XYZ file of C-alpha atoms in Angstrom:
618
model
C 1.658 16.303 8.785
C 4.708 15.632 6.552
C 5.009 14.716 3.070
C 6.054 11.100 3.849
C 2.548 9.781 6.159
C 0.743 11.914 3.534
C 1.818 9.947 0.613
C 1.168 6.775 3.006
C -1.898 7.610 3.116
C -3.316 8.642 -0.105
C -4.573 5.296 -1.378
C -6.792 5.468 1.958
C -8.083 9.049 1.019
C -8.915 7.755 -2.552
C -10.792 4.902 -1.134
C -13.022 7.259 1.063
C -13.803 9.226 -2.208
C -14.472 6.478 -4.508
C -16.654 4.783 -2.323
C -20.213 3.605 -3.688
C -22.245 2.934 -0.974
C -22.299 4.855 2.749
C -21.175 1.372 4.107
C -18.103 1.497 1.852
C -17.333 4.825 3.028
C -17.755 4.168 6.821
C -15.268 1.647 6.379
C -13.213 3.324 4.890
C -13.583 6.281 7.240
C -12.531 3.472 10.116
C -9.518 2.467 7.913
C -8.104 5.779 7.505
C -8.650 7.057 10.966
C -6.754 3.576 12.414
C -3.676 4.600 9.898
C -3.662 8.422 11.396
C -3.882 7.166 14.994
C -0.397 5.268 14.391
C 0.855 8.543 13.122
C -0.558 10.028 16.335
C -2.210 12.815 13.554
C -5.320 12.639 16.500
C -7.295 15.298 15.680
C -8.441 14.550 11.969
C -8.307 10.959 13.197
C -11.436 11.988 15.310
C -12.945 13.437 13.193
C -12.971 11.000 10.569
C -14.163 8.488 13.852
C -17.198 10.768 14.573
C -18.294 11.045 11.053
C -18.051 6.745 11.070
C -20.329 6.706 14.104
C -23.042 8.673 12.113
C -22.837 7.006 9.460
C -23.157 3.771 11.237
C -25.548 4.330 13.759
C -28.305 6.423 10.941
C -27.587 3.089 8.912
C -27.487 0.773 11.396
C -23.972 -0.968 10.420
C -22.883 -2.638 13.557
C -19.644 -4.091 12.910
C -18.427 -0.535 11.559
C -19.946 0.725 14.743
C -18.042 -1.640 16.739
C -14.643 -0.784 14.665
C -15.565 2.597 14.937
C -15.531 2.719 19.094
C -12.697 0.298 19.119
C -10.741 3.250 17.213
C -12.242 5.815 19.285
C -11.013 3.998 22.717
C -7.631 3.247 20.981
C -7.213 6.993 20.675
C -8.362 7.835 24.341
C -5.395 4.851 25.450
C -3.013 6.611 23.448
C -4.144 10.403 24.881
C -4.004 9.051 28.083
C -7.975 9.499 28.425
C -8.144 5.442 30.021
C -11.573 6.098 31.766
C -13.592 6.703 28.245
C -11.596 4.780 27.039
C -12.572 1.745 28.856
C -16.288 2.770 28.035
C -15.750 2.928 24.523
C -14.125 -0.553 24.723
C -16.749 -1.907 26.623
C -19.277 -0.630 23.739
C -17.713 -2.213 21.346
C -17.231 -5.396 23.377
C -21.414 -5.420 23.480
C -21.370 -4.902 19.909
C -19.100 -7.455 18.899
C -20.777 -10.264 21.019
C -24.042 -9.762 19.402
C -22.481 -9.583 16.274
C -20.875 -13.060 17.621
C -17.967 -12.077 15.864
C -15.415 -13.933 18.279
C -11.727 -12.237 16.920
C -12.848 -8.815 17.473
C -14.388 -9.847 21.008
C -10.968 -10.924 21.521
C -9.914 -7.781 20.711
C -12.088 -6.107 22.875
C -11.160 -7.754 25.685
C -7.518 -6.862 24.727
C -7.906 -3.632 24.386
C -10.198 -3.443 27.549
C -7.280 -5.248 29.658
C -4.354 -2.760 28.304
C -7.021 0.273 29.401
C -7.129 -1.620 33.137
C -3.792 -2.110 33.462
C -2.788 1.988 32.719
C -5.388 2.371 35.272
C -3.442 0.188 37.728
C -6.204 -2.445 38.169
C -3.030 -5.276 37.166
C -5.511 -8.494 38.024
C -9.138 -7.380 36.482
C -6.706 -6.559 34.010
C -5.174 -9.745 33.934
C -8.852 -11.376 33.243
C -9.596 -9.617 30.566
C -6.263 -10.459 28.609
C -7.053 -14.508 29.373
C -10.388 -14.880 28.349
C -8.602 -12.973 24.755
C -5.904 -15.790 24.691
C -8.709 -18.267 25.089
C -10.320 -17.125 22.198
C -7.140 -16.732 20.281
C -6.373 -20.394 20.528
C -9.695 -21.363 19.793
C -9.883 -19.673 16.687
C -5.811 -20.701 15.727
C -4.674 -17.005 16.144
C -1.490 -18.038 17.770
C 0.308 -14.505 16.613
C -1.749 -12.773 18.472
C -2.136 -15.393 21.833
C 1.525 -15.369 21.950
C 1.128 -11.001 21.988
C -1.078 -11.477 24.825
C 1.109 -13.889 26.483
C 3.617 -11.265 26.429
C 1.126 -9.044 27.707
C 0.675 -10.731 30.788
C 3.866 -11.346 31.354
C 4.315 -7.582 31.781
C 1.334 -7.318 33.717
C 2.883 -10.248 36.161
C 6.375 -8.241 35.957
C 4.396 -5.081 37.555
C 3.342 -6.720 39.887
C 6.975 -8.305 41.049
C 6.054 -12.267 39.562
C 8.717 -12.363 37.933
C 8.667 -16.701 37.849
C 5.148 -16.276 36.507
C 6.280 -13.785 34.328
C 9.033 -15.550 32.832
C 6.522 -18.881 32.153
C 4.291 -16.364 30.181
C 7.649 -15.216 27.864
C 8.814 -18.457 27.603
C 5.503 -19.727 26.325
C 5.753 -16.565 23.544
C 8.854 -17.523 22.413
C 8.204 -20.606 21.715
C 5.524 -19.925 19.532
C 6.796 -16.863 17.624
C 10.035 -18.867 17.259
C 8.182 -21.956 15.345
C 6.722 -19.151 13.493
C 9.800 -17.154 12.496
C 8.377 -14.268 13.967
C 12.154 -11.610 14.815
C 9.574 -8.652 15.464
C 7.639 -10.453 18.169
C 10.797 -12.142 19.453
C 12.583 -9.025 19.778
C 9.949 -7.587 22.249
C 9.747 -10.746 23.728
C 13.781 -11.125 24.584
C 13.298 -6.773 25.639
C 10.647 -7.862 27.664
C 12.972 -10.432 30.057
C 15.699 -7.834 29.739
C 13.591 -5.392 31.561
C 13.382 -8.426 34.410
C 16.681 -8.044 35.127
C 17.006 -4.592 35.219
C 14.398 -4.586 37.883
C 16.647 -7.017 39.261
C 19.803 -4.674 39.061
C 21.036 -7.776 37.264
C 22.580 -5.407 34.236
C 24.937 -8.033 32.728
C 22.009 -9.944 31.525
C 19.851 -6.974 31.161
C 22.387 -6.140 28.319
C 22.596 -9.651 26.764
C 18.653 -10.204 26.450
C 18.141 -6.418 25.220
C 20.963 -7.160 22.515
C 19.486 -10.337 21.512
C 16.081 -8.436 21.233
C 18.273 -5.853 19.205
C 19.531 -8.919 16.628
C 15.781 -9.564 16.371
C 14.874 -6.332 15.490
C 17.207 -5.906 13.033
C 16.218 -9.388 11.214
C 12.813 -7.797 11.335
C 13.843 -4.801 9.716
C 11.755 -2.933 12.295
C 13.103 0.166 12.629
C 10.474 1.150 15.642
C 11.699 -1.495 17.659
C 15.262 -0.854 17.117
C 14.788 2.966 18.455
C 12.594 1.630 21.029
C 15.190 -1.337 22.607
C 18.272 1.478 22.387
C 15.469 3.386 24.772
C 15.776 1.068 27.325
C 19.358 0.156 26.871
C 20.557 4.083 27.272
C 18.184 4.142 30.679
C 20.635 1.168 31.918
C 23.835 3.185 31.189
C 21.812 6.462 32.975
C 20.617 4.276 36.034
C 24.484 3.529 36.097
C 25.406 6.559 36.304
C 27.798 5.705 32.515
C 26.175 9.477 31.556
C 28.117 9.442 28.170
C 27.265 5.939 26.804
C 23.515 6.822 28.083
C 23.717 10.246 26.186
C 25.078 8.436 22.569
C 23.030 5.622 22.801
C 19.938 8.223 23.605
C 20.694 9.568 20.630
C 20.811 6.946 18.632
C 17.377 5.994 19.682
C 16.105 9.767 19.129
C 17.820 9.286 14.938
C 16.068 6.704 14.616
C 12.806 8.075 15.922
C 13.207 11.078 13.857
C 13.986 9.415 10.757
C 10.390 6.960 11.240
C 8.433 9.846 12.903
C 8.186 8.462 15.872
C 6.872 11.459 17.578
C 6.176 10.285 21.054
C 9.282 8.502 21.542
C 11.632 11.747 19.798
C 10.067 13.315 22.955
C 10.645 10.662 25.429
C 14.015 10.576 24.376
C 14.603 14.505 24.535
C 13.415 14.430 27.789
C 15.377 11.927 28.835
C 18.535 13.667 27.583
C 17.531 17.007 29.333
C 17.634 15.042 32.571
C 21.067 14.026 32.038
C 22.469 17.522 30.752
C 20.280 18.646 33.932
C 21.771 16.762 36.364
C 25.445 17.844 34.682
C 23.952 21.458 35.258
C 24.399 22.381 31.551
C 21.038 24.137 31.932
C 20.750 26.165 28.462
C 21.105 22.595 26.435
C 18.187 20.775 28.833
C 15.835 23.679 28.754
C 15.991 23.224 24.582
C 15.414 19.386 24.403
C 12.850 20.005 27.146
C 11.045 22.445 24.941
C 11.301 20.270 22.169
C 10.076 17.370 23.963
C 7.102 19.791 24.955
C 6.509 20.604 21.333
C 6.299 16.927 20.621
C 3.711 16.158 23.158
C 1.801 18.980 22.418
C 0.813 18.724 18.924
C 0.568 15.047 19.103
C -1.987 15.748 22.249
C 0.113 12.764 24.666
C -1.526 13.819 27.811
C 0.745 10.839 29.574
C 3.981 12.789 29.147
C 3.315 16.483 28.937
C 2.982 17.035 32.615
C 6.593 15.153 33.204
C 7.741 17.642 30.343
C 6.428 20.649 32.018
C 7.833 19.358 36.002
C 10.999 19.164 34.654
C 11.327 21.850 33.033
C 10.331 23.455 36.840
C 13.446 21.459 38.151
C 15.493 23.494 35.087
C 14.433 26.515 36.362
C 14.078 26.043 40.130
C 18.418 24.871 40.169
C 18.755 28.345 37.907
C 16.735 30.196 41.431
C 14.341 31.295 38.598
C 11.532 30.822 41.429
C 8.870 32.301 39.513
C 8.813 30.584 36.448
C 9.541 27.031 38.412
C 6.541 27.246 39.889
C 4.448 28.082 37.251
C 5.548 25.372 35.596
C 4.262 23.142 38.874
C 1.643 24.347 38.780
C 0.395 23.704 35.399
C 1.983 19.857 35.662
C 0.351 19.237 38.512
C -2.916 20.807 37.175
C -2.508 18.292 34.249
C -1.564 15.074 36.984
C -4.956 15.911 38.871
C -6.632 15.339 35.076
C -4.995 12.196 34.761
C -5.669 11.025 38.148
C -1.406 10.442 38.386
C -0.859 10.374 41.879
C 2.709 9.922 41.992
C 3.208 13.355 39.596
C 0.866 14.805 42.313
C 3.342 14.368 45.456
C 6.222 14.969 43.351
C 4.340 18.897 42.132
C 3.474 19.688 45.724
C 7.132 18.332 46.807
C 8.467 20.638 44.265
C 6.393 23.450 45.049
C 7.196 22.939 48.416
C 10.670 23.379 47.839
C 10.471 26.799 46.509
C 8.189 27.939 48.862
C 10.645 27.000 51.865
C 13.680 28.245 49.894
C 15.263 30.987 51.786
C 16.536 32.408 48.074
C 12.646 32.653 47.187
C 11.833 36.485 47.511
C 8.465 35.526 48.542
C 9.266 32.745 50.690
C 6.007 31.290 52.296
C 6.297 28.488 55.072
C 2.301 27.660 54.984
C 2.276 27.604 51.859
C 5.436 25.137 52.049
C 4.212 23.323 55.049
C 0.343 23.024 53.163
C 2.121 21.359 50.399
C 4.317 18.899 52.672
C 0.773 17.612 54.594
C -0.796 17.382 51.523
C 2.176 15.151 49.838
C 2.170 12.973 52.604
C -1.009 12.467 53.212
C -1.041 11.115 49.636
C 2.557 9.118 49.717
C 0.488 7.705 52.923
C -2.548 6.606 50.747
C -0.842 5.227 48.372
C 1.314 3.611 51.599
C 4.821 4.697 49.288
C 7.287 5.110 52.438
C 10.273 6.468 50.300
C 8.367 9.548 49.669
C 6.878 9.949 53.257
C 10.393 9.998 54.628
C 11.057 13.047 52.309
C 7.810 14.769 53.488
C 8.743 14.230 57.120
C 12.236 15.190 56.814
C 11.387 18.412 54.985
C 8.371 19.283 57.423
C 10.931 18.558 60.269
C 13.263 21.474 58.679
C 10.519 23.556 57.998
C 9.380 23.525 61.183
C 12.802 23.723 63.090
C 13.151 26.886 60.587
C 9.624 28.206 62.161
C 11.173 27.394 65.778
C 8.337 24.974 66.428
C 10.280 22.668 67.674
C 7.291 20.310 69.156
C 6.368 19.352 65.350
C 9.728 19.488 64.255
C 10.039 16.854 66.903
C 7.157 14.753 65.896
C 8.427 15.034 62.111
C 12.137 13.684 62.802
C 10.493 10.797 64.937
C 8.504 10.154 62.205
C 11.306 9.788 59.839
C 13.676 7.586 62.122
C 11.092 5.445 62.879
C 10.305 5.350 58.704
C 14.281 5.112 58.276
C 14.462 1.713 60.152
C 11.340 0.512 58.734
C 12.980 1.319 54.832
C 16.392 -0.426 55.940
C 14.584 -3.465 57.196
C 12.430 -3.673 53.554
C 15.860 -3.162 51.610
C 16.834 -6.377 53.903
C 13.934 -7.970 52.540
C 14.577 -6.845 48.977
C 18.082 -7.760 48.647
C 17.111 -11.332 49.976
C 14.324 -11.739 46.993
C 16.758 -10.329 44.615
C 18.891 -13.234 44.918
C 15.873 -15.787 45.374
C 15.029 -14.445 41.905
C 18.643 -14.441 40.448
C 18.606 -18.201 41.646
C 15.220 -19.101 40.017
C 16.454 -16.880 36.815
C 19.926 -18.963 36.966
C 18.023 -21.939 37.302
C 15.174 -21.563 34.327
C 18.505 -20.044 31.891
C 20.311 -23.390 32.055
C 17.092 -25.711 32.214
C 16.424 -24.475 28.933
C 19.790 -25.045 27.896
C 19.730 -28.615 28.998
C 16.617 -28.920 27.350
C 18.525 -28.556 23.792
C 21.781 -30.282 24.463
C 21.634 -33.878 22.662
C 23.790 -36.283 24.876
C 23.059 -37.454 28.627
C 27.465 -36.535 29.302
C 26.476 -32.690 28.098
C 23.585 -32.570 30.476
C 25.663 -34.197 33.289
C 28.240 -31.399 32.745
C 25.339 -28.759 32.748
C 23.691 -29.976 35.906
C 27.179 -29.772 37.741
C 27.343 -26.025 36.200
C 24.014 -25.190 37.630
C 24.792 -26.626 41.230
C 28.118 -24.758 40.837
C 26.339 -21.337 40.421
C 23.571 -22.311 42.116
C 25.798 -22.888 45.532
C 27.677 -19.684 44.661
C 24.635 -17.581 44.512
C 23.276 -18.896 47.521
C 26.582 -17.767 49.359
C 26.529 -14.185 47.987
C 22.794 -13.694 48.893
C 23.749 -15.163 52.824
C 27.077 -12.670 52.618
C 24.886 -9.672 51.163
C 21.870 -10.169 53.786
C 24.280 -10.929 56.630
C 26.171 -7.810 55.867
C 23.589 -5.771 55.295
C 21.293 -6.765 58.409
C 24.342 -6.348 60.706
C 24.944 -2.278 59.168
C 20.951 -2.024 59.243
C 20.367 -2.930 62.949
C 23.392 -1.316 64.047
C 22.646 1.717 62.288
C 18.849 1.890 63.474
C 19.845 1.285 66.926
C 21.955 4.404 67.104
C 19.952 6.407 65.161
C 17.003 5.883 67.533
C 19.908 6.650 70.663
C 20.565 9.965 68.631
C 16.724 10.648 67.911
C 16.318 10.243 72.156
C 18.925 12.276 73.170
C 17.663 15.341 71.066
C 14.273 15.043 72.525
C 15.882 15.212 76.347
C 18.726 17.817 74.638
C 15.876 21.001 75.579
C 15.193 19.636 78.738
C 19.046 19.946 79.861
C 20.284 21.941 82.156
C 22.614 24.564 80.110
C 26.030 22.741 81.932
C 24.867 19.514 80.724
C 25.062 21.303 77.304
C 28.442 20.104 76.209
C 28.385 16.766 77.785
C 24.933 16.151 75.338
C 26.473 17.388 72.254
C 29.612 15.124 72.999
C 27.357 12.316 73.133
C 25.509 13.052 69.917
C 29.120 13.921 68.299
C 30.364 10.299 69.608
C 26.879 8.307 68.228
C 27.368 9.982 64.854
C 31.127 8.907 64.145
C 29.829 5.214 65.326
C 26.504 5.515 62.875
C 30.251 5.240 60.252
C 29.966 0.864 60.739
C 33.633 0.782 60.929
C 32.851 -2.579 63.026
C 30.428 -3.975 60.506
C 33.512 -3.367 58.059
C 35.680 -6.447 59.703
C 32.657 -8.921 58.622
C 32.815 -7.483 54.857
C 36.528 -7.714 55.073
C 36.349 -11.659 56.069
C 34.370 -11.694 53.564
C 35.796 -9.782 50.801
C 39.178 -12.094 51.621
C 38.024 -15.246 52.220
C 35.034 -15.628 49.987
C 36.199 -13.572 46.629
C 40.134 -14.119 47.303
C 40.633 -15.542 43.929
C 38.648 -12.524 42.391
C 40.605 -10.102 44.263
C 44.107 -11.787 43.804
C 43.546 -11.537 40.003
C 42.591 -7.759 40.270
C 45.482 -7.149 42.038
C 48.104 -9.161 40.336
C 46.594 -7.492 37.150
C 46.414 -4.037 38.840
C 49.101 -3.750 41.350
C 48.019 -0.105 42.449
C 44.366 -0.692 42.931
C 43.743 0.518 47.184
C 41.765 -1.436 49.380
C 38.827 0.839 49.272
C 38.891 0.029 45.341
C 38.851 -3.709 45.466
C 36.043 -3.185 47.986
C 34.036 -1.157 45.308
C 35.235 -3.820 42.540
C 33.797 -6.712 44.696
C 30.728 -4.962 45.530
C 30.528 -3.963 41.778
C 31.042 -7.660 40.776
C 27.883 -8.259 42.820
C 25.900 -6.527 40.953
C 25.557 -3.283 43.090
C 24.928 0.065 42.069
C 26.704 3.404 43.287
C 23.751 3.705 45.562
C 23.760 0.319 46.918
C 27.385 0.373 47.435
C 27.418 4.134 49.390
C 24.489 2.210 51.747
C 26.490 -0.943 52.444
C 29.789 1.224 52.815
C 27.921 4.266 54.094
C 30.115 6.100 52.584
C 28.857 9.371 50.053
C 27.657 8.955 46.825
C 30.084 10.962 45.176
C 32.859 9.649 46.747
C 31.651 5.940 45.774
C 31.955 7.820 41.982
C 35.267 9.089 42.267
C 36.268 5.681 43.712
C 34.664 4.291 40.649
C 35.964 6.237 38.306
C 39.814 5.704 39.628
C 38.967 2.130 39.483
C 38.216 2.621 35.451
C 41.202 5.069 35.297
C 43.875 1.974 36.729
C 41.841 -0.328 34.611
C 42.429 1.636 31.438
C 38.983 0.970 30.763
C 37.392 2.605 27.326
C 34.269 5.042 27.821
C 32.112 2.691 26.037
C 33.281 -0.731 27.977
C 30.834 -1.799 30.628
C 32.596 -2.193 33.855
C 30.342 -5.086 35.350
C 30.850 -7.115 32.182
C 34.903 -6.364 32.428
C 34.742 -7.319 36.100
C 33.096 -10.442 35.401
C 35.874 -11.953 33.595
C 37.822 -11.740 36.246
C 35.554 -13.454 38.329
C 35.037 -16.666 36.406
C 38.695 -16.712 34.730
């Protein structure tokens, strides 16, 4: 512990040994252990809890029994221990009520819904948090009804309600802004920032994470500050902007430091390894991954070690360092069983998998490999997450075309065409909600503004604003789903042509050889939707013509591929959204992107989607 927290917490120690009755020193016990648990200093934090439940159950002092637990479960949450942790709660919840003191059953039924909700049950969950806000208004606590308003809000974001969601924020806000409360604002305005980056909506993803940073900063809360930079460097990564993710990382991880922030130092090391990772600058990850592990260790977070530990495998699996990688799986996915994590599960045997097929591995093992594929999917099947079952049939398709068993490397590829066409169509479906949402989100934004403009001509001007937008967003969503349902069908259509005609290819007599592969050459230059490409061009020049003859009378030398990727990028898409409406590569949707920025003159640190966007409403 350093010398900072320990002068923190001296007055606490002094109070344990000047304390004149056991009672006096359970409490104080309870005090002192709740101060080390924000420290995450766990172990002595324990201890002091154990010694509080002896004193309080040979003495018979309820309420400090019911503190005590409270702690105790607090601890397990934070250690990622959620199953006796939701005992513990549940003790003190029994305690409390016969104690009839109501705040602290609001508490427990708090603390019982944030346990539910890490162990995914969102709507018991859910319960738990409203019968707390009942009591909280009851009682007047309106600080902490408007934190559990904000809690269910997240809860309804996890569960894609985003409307609902939103209600719940809006109803925190205006509460902690009567009460001049910038700390709970600024998680409040992070909170509907973290909507829209669900959303891929990153322009206003930015402006309600910098409005949550303004908050912070008027709060003078230095954890929040590190924690809102957090989420605004993941933006930048998920946008592939690697540098501005990197700085602003680092800003986040100073700040941490500084405040001894453990958990989030590591979260933010780790996160930085990934990107120097994924740049292939493998000495600098490997040291912040190791640091990051340090972190986690000695503060015991069970949560993140094992995400530590897998990528530190990745590290080592891209150096062909085969046998380290997978001792590193292996212990992360020891440590995912423990917590029940599912998701780390498939993603350990996936990895382990990988080295086990590698034909670099000196001790390559296909049943091994192949044991770890069935076991992944059968999983990713369980859990009914189709991304993840199209990499285990893929994978088990190669494996087995490696083995020469070509019946189940048959089955496999079926498998994942048939899973292909069945992701495309969802992706329809997704893109479609996306802009249902961005409506509704358009929609609530400028209600609320009309709500505080003072004269009926302002609110007439508004409303013609909001049909304005409204009409154009309605537009884009009809181009987007158009487009993308046209590519989608076409695409599944001869992708299922391509899957047939390998099936009859080893049935063929051998002079029929050349005439199949010239078939399955032709199908895969059409899979390219050059046709689909004449609907995005009417598009691209009818619909955004004003957009595009601005970008080009600005930048004279921009191609036509370039205004495509500006348009698209206007839209809101990613790099990966854009190479699956353009099916074109992901890396050559980056170089077009950055020779877009290059014409532009565009800074490192200016934010491409905001630049574009000022052409688009000039």
């Amino acid at each position: 512990m350093n010398t900072e927290i320990e002068q923190k917490l001296i007055q606490f120690r002094v109070n344990i040994s000047e304390a004149k009755t056991t009672e006096e020193k359970a409490r104080a016990l309870v005090v002192l252990a709740n101060r080390l648990r924000e420290f995450s200093v766990f172990d002595e934090a324990k201890s002091l809890i154990y010694n509080a439940i002896e004193l309080a159950t040979t003495f018979d002092y309820q309420l400090i029994l019911g503190f005590a637990k409270s702690t105790q479960g607090a601890i397990c949450i934070q250690q990622g221990e959620f199953k006796l942790a939701l005992a513990l709660h549940h003790e003190s919840l029994v305690i409390f009520e016969n104690e009839n003191d109501r705040y602290y059953i609001a508490i427990s039924h708090t603390y019982i819904a944030m346990t539910l909700q890490s162990l995914g049950d969102r709507l018991t969950s859910i319960e738990h948090y409203k019968k707390a806000s009942t009591i909280y208004e009851e009682i007047g606590n309106f600080k902490d009804l408007s934190g559990n308003l904000i809690n269910i809000g997240l809860v309804y974001t996890d569960l894609h309600e985003y409307q609902i969601a939103l209600d719940y924020f809006n109803r925190a806000i205006s509460i902690f802004s009567t009460m001049d409360d910038h700390y709970a604002l600024s998680s409040v305005y992070s909170s509907i920032g973290n909507i829209h980056v669900l959303l891929s909506d990153y322009q206003n993803a930015f402006k309600y994470l910098n409005l949550a940073l303004n908050e912070s900063s008027a709060a003078k809360s230095r954890y929040a500050e590190a924690a809102i930079l957090n989420s605004i460097a993941n933006i930048y990564n998920n946008l592939g902007d690697f540098d501005n993710a990197i700085a602003t990382f680092n800003n986040s991880l100073s700040i941490s430091n500084e405040i001894n922030m453990e958990i989030l130092s590591g979260i933010n090391y780790n996160a930085i390894a990934n990107i120097y990772r994924i740049k292939k600058n493998y000495e600098t990850a490997l040291q912040m991954l190791f640091k990051a592990k340090q972190i986690f260790e000695i503060s015991e977070s069970n949560i993140y070690l094992p995400n530590v530990i897998s990528d530190i495998g990745l590290v080592y699996y891209e150096e062909q360092n085969f046998g380290l990688a997978l001792e590193c799986f292996r212990d992360a996915q020891q440590k995912y069983y423990y917590l029940n994590d599912k998701t780390g599960i498939v993603k350990t045997h996936l990895c382990k998998a990988n080295v086990y097929s590698n034909s670099s591995y000196e001790y390559r093992d296909s049943k091994t490999a192949e044991m770890n594929l069935i076991e992944a999917l059968r999983l990713c099947e369980l859990m009914e997450v189709k991304g993840k079952q199209l990499i285990c049939h893929e994978s088990l398709s190669i494996l087995y075309e490696f083995e020469n068993d070509l019946v189940k490397a048959l089955h496999h590829h079926k498998k994942y065409h048939e899973l292909t066409i069945e992701v495309q169509s969802e992706e329809v479906k997704k893109q479609a909600d996306k802009f249902s949402w961005e409506r509704k989100l358009a929609d609530m934004e400028k209600e609320r503004e009309i709500e505080l403009l003072k004269t009926e001509a302002e609110k007439s001007l508004l409303n013609e604003t909001i049909n304005h937008q409204k009409k154009r967003l309605e537009t884009q969503a009809f181009e987007v789903e158009n487009s993308i349902q046209e590519l989608v069908k076409k695409n599944g259509l001869l992708q299922q042509i391509q899957s047939d005609i390998k099936k009859i290819a080893p049935h063929t007599k051998r002079e029929c050889i050349d005439a199949i592969e010239h078939l399955l050459d032709r199908v895969s230059r059409h899979i390219t939707p050059l046709d689909s490409f004449k609907e995005l061009d009417k598009q691209w020049t009818v619909i955004h013509s004003c957009f595009i003859k601005k970008l080009q009378e600005a930048f004279p030398d921009l191609t036509t591929m370039e205004l495509k990727i500006a348009v698209l990028l206007n839209m809101k898409f990613t790099s990966s959204n854009i190479s699956s409406a353009l099916f074109l590569a992901k890396r050559t949707v980056e170089f077009h992107r950055h020779n877009l920025r290059k014409k532009m003159k565009l800074e490192v640190s200016q934010d491409i989607y905001q630049v574009l966007a000022t052409y688009s409403s000039q």
